mmCIF file of C-alpha atoms and ligand atoms in Angstrom:
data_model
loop_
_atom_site.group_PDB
_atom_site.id
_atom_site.type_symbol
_atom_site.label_atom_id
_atom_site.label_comp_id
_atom_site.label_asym_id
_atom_site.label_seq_id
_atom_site.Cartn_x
_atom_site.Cartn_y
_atom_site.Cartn_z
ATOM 1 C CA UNK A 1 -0.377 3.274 13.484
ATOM 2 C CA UNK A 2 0.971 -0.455 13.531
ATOM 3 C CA UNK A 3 1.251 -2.390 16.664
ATOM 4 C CA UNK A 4 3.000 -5.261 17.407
ATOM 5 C CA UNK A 5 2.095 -7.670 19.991
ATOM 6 C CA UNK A 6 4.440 -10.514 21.539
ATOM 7 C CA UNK A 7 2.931 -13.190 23.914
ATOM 8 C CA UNK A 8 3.119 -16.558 24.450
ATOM 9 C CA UNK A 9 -0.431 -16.449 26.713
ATOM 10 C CA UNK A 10 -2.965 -17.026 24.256
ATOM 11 C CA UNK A 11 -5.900 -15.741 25.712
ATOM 12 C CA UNK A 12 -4.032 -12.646 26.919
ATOM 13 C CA UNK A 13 -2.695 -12.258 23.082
ATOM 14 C CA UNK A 14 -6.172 -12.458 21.859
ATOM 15 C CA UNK A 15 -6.915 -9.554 24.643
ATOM 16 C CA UNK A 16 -4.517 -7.382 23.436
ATOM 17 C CA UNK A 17 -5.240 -7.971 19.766
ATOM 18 C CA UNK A 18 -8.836 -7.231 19.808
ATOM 19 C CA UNK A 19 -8.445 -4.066 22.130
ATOM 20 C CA UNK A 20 -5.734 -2.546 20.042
ATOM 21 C CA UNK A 21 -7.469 -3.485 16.575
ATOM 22 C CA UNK A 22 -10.440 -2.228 18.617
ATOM 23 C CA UNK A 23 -9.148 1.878 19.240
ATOM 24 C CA UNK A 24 -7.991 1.769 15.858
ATOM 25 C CA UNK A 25 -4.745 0.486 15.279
ATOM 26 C CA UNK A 26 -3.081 -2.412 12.846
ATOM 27 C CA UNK A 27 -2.296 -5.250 14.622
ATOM 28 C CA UNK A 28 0.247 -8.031 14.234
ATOM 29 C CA UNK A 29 0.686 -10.606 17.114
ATOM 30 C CA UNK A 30 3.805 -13.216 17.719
ATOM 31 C CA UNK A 31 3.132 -15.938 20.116
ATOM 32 C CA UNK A 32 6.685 -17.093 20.354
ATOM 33 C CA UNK A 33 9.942 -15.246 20.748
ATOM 34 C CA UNK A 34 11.353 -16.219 17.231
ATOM 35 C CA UNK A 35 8.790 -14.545 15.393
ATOM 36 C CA UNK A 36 8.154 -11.579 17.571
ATOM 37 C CA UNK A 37 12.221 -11.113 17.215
ATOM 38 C CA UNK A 38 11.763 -11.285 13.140
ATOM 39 C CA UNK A 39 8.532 -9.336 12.907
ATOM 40 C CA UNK A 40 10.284 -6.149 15.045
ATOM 41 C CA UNK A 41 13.420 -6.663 12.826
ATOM 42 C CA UNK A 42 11.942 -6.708 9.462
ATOM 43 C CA UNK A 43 8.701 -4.642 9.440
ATOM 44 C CA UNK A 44 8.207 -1.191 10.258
ATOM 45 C CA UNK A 45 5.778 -0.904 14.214
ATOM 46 C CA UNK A 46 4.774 2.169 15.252
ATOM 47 C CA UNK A 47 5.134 0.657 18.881
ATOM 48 C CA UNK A 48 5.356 -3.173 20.419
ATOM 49 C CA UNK A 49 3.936 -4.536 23.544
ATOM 50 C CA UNK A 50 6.981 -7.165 24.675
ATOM 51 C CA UNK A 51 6.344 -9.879 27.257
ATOM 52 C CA UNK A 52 9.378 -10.599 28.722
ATOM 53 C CA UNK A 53 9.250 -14.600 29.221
ATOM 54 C CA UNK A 54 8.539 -16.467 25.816
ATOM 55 C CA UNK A 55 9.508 -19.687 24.730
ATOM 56 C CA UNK A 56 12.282 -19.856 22.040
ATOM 57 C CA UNK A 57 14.105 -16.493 22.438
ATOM 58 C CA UNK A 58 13.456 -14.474 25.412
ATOM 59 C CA UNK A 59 11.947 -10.767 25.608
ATOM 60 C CA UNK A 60 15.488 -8.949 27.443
ATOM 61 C CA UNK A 61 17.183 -10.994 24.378
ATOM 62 C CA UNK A 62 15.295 -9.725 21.465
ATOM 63 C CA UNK A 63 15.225 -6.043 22.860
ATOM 64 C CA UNK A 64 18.879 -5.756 23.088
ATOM 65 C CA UNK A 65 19.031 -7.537 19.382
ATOM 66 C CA UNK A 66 16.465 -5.260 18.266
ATOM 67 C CA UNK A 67 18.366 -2.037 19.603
ATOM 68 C CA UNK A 68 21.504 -3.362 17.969
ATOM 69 C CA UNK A 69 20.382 -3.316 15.267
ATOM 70 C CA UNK A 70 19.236 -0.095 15.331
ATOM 71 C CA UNK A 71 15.150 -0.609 15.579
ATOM 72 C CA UNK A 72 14.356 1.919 17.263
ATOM 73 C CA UNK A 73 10.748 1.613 17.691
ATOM 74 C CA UNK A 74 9.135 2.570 21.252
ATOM 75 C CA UNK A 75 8.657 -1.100 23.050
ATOM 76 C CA UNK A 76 6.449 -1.847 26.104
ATOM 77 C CA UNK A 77 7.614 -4.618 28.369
ATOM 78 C CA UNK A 78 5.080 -6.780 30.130
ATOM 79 C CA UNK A 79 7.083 -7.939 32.896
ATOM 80 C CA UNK A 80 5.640 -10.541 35.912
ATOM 81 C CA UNK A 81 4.591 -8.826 39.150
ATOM 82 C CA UNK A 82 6.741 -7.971 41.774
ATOM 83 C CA UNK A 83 9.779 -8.790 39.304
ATOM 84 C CA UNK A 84 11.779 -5.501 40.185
ATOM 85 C CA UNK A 85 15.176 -6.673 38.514
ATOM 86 C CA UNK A 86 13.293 -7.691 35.247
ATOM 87 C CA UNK A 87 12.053 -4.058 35.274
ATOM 88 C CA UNK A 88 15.506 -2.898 35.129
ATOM 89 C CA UNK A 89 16.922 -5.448 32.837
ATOM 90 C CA UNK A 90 14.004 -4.739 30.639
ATOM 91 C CA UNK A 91 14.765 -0.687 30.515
ATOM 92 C CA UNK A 92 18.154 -1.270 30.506
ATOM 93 C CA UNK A 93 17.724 -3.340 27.507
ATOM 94 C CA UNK A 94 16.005 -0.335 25.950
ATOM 95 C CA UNK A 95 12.504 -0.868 26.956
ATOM 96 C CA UNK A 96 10.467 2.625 26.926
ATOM 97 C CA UNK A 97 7.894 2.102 29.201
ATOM 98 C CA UNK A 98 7.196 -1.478 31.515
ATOM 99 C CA UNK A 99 3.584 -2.949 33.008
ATOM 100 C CA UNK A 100 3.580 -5.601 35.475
ATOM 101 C CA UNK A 101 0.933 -8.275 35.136
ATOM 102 C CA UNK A 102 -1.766 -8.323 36.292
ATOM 103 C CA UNK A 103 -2.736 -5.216 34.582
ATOM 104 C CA UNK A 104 -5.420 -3.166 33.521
ATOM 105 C CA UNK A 105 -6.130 -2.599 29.764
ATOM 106 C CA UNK A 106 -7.377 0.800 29.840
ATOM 107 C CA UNK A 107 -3.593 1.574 31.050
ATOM 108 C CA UNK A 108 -1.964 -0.525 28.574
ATOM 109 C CA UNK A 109 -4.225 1.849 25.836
ATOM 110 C CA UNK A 110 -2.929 5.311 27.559
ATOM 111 C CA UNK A 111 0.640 4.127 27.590
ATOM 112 C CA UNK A 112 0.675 3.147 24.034
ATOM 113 C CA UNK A 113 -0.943 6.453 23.458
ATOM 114 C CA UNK A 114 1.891 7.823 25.404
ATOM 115 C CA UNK A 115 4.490 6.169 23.993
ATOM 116 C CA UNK A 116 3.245 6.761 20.412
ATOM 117 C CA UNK A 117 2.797 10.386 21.117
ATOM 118 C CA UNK A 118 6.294 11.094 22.265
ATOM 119 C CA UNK A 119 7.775 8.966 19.227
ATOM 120 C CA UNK A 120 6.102 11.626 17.277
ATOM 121 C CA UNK A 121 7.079 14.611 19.317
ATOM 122 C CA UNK A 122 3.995 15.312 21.185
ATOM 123 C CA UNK A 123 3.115 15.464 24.813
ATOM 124 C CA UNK A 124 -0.494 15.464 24.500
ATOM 125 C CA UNK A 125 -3.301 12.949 23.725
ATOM 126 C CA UNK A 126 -5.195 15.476 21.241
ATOM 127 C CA UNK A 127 -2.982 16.872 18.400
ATOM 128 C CA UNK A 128 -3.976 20.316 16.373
ATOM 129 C CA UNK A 129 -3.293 20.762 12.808
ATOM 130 C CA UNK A 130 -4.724 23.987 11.726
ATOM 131 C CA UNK A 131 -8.553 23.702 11.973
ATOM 132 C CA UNK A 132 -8.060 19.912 13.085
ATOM 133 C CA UNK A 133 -8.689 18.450 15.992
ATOM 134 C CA UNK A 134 -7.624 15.105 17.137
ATOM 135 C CA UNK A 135 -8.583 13.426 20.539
ATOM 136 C CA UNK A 136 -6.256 10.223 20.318
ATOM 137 C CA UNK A 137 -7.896 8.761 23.537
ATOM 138 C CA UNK A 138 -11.519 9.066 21.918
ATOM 139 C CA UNK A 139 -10.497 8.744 18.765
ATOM 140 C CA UNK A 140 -12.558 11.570 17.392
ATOM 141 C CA UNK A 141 -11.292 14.306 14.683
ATOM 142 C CA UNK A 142 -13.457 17.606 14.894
ATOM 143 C CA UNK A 143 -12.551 20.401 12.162
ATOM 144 C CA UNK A 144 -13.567 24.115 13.484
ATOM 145 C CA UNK A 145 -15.017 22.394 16.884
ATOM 146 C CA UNK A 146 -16.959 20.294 14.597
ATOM 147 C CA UNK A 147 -17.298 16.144 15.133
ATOM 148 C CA UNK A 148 -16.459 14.178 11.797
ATOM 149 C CA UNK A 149 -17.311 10.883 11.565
ATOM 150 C CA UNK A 150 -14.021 8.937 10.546
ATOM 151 C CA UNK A 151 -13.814 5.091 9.158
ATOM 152 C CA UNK A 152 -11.395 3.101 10.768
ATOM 153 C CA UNK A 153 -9.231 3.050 8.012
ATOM 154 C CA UNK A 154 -9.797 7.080 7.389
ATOM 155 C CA UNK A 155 -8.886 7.394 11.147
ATOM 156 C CA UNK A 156 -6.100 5.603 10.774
ATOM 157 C CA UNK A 157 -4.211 7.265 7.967
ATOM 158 C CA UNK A 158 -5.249 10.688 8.845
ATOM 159 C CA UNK A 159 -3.826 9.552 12.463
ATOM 160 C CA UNK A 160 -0.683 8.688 10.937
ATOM 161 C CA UNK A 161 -0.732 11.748 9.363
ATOM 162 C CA UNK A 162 -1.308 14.373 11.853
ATOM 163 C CA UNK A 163 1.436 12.351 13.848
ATOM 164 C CA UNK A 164 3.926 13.388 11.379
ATOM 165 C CA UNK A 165 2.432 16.621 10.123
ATOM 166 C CA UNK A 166 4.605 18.532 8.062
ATOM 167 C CA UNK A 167 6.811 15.567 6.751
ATOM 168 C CA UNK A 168 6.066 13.950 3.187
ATOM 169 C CA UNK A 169 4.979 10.446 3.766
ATOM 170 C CA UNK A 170 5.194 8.220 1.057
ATOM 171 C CA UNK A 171 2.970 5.762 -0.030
ATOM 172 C CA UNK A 172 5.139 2.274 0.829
ATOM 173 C CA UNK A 173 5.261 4.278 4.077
ATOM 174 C CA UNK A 174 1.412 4.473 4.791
ATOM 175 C CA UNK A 175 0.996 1.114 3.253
ATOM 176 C CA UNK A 176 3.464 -0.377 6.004
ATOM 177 C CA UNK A 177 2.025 1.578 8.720
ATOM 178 C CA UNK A 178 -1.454 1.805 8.257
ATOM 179 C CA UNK A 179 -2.154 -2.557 7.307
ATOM 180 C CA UNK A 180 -1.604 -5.677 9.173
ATOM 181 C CA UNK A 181 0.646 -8.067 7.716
ATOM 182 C CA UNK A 182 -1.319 -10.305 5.778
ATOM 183 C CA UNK A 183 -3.239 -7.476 4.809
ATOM 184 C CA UNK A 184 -3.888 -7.268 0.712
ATOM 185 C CA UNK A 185 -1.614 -4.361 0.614
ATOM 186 C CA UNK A 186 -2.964 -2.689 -2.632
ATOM 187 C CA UNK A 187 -1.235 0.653 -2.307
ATOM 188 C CA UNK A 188 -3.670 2.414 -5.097
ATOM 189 C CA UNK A 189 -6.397 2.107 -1.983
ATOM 190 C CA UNK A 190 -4.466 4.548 -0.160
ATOM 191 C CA UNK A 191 -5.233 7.414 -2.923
ATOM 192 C CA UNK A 192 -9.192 6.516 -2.626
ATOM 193 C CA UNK A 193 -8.879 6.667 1.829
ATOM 194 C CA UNK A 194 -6.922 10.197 0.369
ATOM 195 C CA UNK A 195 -9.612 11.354 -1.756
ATOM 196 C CA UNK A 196 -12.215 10.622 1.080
ATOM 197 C CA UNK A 197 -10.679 12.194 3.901
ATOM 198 C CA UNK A 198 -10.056 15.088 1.335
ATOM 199 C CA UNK A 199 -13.837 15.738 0.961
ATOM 200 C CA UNK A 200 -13.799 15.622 5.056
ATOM 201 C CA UNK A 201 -11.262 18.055 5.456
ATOM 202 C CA UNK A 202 -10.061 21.150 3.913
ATOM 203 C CA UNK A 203 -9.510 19.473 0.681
ATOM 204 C CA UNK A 204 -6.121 21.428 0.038
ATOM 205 C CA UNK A 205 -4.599 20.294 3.182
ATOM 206 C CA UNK A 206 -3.402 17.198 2.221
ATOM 207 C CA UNK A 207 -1.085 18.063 -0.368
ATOM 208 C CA UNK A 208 0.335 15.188 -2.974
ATOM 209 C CA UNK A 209 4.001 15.607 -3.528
ATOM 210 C CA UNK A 210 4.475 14.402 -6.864
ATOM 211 C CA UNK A 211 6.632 11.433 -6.925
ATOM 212 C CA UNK A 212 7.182 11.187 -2.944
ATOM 213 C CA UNK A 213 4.405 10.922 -1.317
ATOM 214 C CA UNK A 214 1.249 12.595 1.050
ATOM 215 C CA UNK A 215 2.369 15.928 2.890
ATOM 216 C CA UNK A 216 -0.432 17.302 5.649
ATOM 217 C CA UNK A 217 0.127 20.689 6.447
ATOM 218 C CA UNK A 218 -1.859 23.681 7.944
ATOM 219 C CA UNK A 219 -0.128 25.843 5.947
ATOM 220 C CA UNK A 220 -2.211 27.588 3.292
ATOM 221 C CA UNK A 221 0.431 28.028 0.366
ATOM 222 C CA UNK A 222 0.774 25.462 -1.452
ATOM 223 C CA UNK A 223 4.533 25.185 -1.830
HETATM 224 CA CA1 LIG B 301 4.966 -15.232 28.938
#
């Protein structure tokens, strides 16, 4: 999953970065409004964390550009305390979820969860794909009530794919999900994380769709 961070505060961007990167998750951070506004519009997030006041282009601003143009990615405002009417301007804007600062970071981590979750259709933090188990909140996969130890980088693309279980996801799509920007984005290490999380799992439940992509998929027969 690829996060997106906006914020002009730099120690607060720093936070944010290192806790997300830290639960698993590719980060890319904007300190301005200008470049948060171009990074949402031109690269694929999983979910952003938006502070509202930024120098350059404001947060209510590049929301309603960003829902113009159709990026529909779930965004989390940071709005200041006790600002009711930037709440609403925020959701109205097309916000999905709002914290007020001060705020705690263990929340900020459950409502990304949240919000990540019901992008992807589910309403709870662990997700079941046959034998597997995923606890998002621990991030910890068990396989027939059994812990396996995950990478970061396995975690992450096996996250992405239980989040979209069922659907073919190609490999530009992993790449772009799974890697930070300036990430070496070599897509031929995708089929190696594949081949390792294969030998973790029930090898023939990540199936390879010649030509499209990576399906996962509980289902025994092999289509
Ligand atoms: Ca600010």
């Amino acid at each position: 999953m690829r996060v997106l961070v906006v914020e002009d505060d730099p120690d607060l961007n720093r936070q944010l970065v290192t806790a997300l990167s830290d639960v698993g998750y590719a980060v890319d951070s904007a300190d301005d409004g200008e470049e948060g506004h171009f990074l949402g519009d031109t690269e694929p997030y999983d979910a952003v964390i938006l502070d509202l006041g930024l120098p350059k282009m404001d947060g209510i601003s590049i929301l309603e550009q960003w829902r113009r143009n159709d990026r529909n990615m779930p965004v989390l405002i940071l709005t200041a305390r006790d600002r009711w009417s930037e709440k609403v301007a925020g959701i109205d804007a097309g916000a999905d979820d709002y914290l007020a600062k001060p705020f705690h970071m263990e929340e900020l981590l459950a409502r990304v969860r949240a919000l990540l979750r019901r992008s992807a259709g589910h309403a709870k933090n662990e997700i079941e794909c046959g034998p597997l188990r995923l606890d998002t909140k621990m991030a910890r996969l068990t396989v027939d009530g059994v812990p396996v130890k995950l990478t970061s980088h396995e975690y992450r693309l096996l996250s992405y794919l239980m989040h979209h279980a069922g659907r073919v996801v190609s490999r530009t799509e992993l790449v772009e999900h799974l890697y930070e920007q300036d990430f070496d984005r070599d897509s031929n290490t995708i089929e190696v994380f594949i081949g390792r999380l294969r030998k973790k799992i029930p090898s023939d439940m990540i199936k390879t769709v010649r030509g499209l992509g990576y399906c996962l998929s509980a289902d025994e027969d092999a289509g």
